Coordinates of C-alpha atoms (C1' of nucleotides) in Angstrom, one line a residue:
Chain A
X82 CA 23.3 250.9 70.8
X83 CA 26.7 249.9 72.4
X84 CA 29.2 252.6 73.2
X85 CA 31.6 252.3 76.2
X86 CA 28.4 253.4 78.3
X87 CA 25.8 251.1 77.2
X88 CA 28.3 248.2 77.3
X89 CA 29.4 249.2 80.7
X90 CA 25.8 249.4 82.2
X91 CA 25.5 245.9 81.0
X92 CA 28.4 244.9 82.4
X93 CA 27.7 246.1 86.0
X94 CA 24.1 244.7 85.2
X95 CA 26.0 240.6 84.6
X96 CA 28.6 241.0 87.0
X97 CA 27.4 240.3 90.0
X98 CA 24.2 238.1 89.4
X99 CA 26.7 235.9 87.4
X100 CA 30.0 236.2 89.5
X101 CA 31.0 232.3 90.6
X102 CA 28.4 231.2 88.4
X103 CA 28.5 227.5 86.9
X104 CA 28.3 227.1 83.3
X105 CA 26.0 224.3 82.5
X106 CA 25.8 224.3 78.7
X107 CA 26.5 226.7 75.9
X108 CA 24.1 227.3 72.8
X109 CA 25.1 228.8 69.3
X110 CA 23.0 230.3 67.0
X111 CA 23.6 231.6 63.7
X112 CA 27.7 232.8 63.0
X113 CA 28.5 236.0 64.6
X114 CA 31.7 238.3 63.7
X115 CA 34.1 235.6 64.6
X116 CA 33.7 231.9 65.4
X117 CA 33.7 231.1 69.0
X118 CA 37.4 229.3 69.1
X119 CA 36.6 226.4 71.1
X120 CA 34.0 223.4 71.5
X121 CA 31.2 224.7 73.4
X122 CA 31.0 222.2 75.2
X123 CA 34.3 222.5 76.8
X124 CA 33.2 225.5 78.5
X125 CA 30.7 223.8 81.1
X126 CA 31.9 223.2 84.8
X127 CA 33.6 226.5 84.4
X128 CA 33.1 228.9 86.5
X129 CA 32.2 232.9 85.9
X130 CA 34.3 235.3 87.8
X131 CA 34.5 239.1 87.6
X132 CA 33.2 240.7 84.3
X133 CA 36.0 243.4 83.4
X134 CA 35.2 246.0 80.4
X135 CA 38.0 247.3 78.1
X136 CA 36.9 249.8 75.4
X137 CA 33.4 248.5 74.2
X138 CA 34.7 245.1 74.9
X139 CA 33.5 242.6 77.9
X140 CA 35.8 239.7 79.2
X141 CA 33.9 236.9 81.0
X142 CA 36.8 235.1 82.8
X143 CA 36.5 231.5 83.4
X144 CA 38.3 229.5 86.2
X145 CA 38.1 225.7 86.8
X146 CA 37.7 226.0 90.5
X147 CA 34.4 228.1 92.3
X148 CA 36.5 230.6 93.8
X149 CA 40.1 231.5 91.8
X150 CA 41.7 234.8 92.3
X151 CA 42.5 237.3 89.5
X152 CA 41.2 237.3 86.1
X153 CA 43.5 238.3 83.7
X154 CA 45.8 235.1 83.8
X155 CA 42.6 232.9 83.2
X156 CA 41.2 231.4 80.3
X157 CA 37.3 233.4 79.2
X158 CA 35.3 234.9 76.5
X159 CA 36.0 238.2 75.3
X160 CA 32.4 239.9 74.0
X161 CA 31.7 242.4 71.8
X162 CA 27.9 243.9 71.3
X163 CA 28.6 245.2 67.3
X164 CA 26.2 247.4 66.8
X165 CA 22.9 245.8 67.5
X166 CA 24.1 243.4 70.7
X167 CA 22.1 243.3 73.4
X168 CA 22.7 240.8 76.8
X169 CA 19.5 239.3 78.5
X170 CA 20.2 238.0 82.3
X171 CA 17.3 235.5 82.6
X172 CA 16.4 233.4 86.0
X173 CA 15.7 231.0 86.5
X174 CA 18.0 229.0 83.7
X175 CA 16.7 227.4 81.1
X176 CA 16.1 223.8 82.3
X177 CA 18.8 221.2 80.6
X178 CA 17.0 219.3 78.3
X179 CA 13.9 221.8 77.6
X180 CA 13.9 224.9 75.4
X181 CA 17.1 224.1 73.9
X182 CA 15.2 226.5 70.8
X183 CA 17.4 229.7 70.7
X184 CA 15.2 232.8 70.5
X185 CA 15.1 234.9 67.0
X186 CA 18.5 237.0 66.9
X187 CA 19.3 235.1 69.7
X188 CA 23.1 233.6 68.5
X189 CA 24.8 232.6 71.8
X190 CA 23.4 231.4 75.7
X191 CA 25.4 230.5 78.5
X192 CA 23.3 228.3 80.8
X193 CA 25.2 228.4 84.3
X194 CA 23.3 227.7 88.2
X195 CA 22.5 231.4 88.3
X196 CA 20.8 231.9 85.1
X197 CA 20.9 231.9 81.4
X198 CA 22.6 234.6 79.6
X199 CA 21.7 235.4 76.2
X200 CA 23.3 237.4 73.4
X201 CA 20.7 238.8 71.2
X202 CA 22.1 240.7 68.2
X203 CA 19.7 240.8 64.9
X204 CA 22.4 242.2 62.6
X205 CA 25.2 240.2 64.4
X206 CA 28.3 242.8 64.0
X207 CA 28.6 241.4 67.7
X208 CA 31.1 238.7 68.5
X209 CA 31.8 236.3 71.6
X210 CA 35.1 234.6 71.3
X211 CA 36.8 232.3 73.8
X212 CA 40.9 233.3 74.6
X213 CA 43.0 231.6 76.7
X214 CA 43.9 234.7 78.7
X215 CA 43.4 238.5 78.2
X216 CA 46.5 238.4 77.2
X217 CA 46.7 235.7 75.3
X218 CA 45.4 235.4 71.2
X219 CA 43.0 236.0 70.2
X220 CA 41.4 238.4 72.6
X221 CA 45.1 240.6 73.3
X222 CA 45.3 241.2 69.1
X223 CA 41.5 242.1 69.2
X224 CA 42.3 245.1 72.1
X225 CA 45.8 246.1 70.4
X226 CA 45.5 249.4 69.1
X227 CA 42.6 250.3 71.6
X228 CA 43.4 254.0 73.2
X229 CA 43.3 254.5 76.9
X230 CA 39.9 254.5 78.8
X231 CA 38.4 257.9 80.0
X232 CA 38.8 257.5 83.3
X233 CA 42.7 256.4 83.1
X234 CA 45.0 258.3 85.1
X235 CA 47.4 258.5 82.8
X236 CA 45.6 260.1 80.4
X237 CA 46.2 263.8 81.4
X238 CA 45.9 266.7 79.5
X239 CA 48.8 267.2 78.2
X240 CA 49.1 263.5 77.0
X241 CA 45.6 263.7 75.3
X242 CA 46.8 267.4 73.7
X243 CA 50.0 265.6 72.5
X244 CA 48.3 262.5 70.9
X245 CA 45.9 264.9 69.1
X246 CA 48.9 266.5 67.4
X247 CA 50.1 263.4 65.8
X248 CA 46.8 263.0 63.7
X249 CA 45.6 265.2 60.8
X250 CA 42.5 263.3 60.2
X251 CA 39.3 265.1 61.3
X252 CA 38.8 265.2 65.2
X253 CA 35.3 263.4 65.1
X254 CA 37.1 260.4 62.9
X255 CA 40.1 260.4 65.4
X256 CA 37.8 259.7 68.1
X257 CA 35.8 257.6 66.4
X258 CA 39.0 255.4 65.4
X259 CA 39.5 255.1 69.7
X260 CA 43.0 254.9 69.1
X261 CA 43.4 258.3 71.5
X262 CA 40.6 257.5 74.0
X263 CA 38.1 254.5 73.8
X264 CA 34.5 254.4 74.3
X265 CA 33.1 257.3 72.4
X266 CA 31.1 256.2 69.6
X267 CA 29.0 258.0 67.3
X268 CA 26.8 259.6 69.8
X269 CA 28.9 260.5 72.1
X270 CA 31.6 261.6 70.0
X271 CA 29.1 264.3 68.4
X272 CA 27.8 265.5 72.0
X273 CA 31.2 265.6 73.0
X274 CA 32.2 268.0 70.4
X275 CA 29.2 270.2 71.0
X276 CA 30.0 270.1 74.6
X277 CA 33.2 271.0 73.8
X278 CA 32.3 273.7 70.8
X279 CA 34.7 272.1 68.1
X280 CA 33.4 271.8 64.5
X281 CA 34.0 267.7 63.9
X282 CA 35.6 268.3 60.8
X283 CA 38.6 270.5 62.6
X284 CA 42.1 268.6 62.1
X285 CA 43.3 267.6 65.4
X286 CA 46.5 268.8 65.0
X287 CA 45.0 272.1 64.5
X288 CA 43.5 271.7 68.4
X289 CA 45.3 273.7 70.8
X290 CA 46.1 272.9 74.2
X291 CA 43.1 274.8 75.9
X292 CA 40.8 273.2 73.7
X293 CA 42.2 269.8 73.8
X294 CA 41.7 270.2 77.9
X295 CA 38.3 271.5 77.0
X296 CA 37.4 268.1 74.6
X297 CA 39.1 266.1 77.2
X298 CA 36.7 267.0 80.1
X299 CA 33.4 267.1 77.4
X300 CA 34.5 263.3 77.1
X301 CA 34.8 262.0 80.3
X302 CA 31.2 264.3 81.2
X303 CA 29.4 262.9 78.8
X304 CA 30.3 259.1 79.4
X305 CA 30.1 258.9 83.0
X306 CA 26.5 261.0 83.2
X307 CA 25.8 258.8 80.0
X308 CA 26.8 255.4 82.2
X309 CA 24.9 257.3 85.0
X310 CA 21.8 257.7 83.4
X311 CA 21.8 253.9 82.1
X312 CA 23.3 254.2 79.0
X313 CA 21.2 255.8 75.2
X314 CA 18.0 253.8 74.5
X315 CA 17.3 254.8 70.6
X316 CA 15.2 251.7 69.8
X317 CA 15.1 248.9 71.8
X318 CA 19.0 249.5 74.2
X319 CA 18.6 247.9 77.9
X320 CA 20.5 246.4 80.3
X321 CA 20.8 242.7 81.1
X322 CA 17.9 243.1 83.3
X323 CA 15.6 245.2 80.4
X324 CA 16.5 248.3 82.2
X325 CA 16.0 251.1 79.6
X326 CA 18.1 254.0 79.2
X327 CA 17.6 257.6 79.8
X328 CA 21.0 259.6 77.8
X329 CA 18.5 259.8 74.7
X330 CA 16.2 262.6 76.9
X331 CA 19.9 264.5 77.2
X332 CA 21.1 264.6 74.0
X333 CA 22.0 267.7 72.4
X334 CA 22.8 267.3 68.8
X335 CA 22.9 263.5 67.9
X336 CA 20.0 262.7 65.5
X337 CA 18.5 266.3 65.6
X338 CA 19.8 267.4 62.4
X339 CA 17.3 270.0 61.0
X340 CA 16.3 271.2 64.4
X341 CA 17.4 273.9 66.3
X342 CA 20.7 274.1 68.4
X343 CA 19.9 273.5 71.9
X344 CA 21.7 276.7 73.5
X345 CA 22.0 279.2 70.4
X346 CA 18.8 278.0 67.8
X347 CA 20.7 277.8 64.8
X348 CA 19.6 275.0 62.5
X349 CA 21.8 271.8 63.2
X350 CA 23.7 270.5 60.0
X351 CA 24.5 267.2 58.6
X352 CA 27.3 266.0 57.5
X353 CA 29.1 262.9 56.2
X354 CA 32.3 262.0 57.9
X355 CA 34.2 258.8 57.2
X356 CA 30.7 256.7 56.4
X357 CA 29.4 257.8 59.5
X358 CA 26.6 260.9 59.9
X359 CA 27.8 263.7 62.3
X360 CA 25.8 266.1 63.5
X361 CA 26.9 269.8 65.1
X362 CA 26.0 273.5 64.9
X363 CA 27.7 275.4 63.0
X364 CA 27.8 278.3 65.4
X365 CA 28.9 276.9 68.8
X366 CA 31.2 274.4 66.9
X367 CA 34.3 276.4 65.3
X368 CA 37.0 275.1 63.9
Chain B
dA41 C1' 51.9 255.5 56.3
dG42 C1' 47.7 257.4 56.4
dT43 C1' 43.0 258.0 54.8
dT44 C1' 38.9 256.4 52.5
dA45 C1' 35.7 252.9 50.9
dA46 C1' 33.6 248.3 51.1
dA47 C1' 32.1 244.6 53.7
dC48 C1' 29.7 242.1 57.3
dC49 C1' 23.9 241.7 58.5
dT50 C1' 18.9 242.7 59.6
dG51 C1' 15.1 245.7 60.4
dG52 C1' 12.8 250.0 60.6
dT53 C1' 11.5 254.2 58.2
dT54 C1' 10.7 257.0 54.2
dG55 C1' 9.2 258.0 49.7
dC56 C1' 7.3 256.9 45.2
Chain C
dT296 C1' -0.7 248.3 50.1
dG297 C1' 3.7 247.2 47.8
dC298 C1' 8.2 247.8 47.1
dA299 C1' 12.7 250.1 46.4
dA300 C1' 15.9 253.1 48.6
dC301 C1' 18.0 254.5 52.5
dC302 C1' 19.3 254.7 57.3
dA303 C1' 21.2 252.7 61.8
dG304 C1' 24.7 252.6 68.2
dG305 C1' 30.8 249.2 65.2
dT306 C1' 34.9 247.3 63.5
dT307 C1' 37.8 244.7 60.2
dT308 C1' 39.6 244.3 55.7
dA309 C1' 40.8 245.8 51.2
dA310 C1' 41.8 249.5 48.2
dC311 C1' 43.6 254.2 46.9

DNA sequence: AGTTAAACCTGGTTGC
DNA sequence: TGCAACCAGGTTTAAC
């Protein structure tokens, strides 16, 4: 479920309800991608302060004192949903002593004076790990690498044409690797394209300057209406309140292989493309 | 160095 | 109905 928009609808779905928050206790379940880095219990009498989102990463920032300033000098935990992570805001919190029983798939809760949240993730690719800054290890070697987000500044044109002329690989894996731009995932890399009219499997060095512009502004479109509409609900995708999505009723080409091409009818092709499925029509998407 | 495969997990769907 | 095979929103790690 998690690209950049799902994971930033459930971010503005936390931040508030959970901004100056009081952590009260902290559950684990079963292991997740990483181990959390720190006693859990070492975390309570912190307090939450603004929820930030970087790629398809969270950072929950905690302070010792109820109302501290900025929150990338501060100690937090940096969250990641995997591929089947999902965040439940409930109120009111879970009372201390009762239902201490974590959920099924549910592997980490914060208790705090504003209510419990819950990380449920059934095939736990998902991760929370505590860093002693943003900055700091572990969470600054996790974000290494990661591109620029969509909505940076300084990602113009030109610099987005230029990055794409460094990489031979395939343009669908280059986005996919976020090492250009963040956020798009399998979905939204394959509407991008199709927005965009580039056959995934186009080198993209090979993309020229109108088109790179063209890819650019197919990216940015689909992820804000994407974040807009509440994210892509395929199975079971909702915000930390249980607010569905609605990007699945938009979607173009993304898991209608078979079936016909939205604006010209042609038969929508499969393909592999570095493990992952793509989808695209093979005559609106040229190389 | 740069690209591709295997691994991490569970659950739902498809097909015999 | 049972069961094996395959598929899935992501990323790291190991192997060519």
């Amino acid at each position: 479920m998690p690209e950049l928009p799902e994971v930033e609808v459930t971010r503005r779905s936390i931040d508030l309800p959970l901004r100056g928050a009081r952590v009260q206790a902290v559950h684990l379940g079963k292991p997740l991608r990483w181990p959390l880095g720190c006693p859990p219990g070492s975390l309570v009498g912190q307090y939450l302060g603004a929820v930030l989102r970087r790629g398809k990463y969270l950072w929950l920032p905690l302070h010792e004192r109820a109302s501290a300033g900025l929150t990338g000098s501060t100690q937090g935990l940096l969250l990641h949903l995997g591929m089947s992570g999902a965040l439940e805001l409930r109120t009111p919190t879970v009372p201390p002593g009762g239902d201490l029983a974590l959920a099924r798939h549910e592997h980490f809760r914060l208790d705090t004076d504003r209510g419990s949240l819950r990380l449920l993730d059934p095939r736990r690719f998902g991760a929370v790990v505590w860093s002693p800054g943003l900055a700091a290890e572990p969470a600054a070697g996790l974000l290494a690498g990661l591109g620029l987000e969509p909505d940076d500044p300084a990602l113009t044109e030109a610099r987005f044409h230029a990055e794409l002329q460094r990489r031979r690989a395939p343009i669908k894996t280059v986005l996919l690797q976020g090492e250009v731009i963040v956020g798009a995932g399998n979905i939204y890399a394959c509407e991008a394209l199709f927005q965009a009219g580039i056959d995934p499997r186009c080198s993209a060095a090979r993309i020229g300057p109108v088109r790179a512009r063209r890819l650019l502004h197919a990216l940015r479109h689909t992820l804000a209406q994407a974040v807009e509409l509440g994210g892509t609900t395929l199975r079971d995708f909702h915000d930390a309140r249980g607010v569905h999505g609605a990007y699945q009723e938009q979607v173009a080409v993304y898991g209608r292989a078979g079936l016909p091409c939205v604006r010209c009818g042609t038969r929508l092709r499969r393909l592999q493309q570095a493990q992952r499925t793509t989808v695209y029509c093979p005559r609106c998407q040229r190389r």
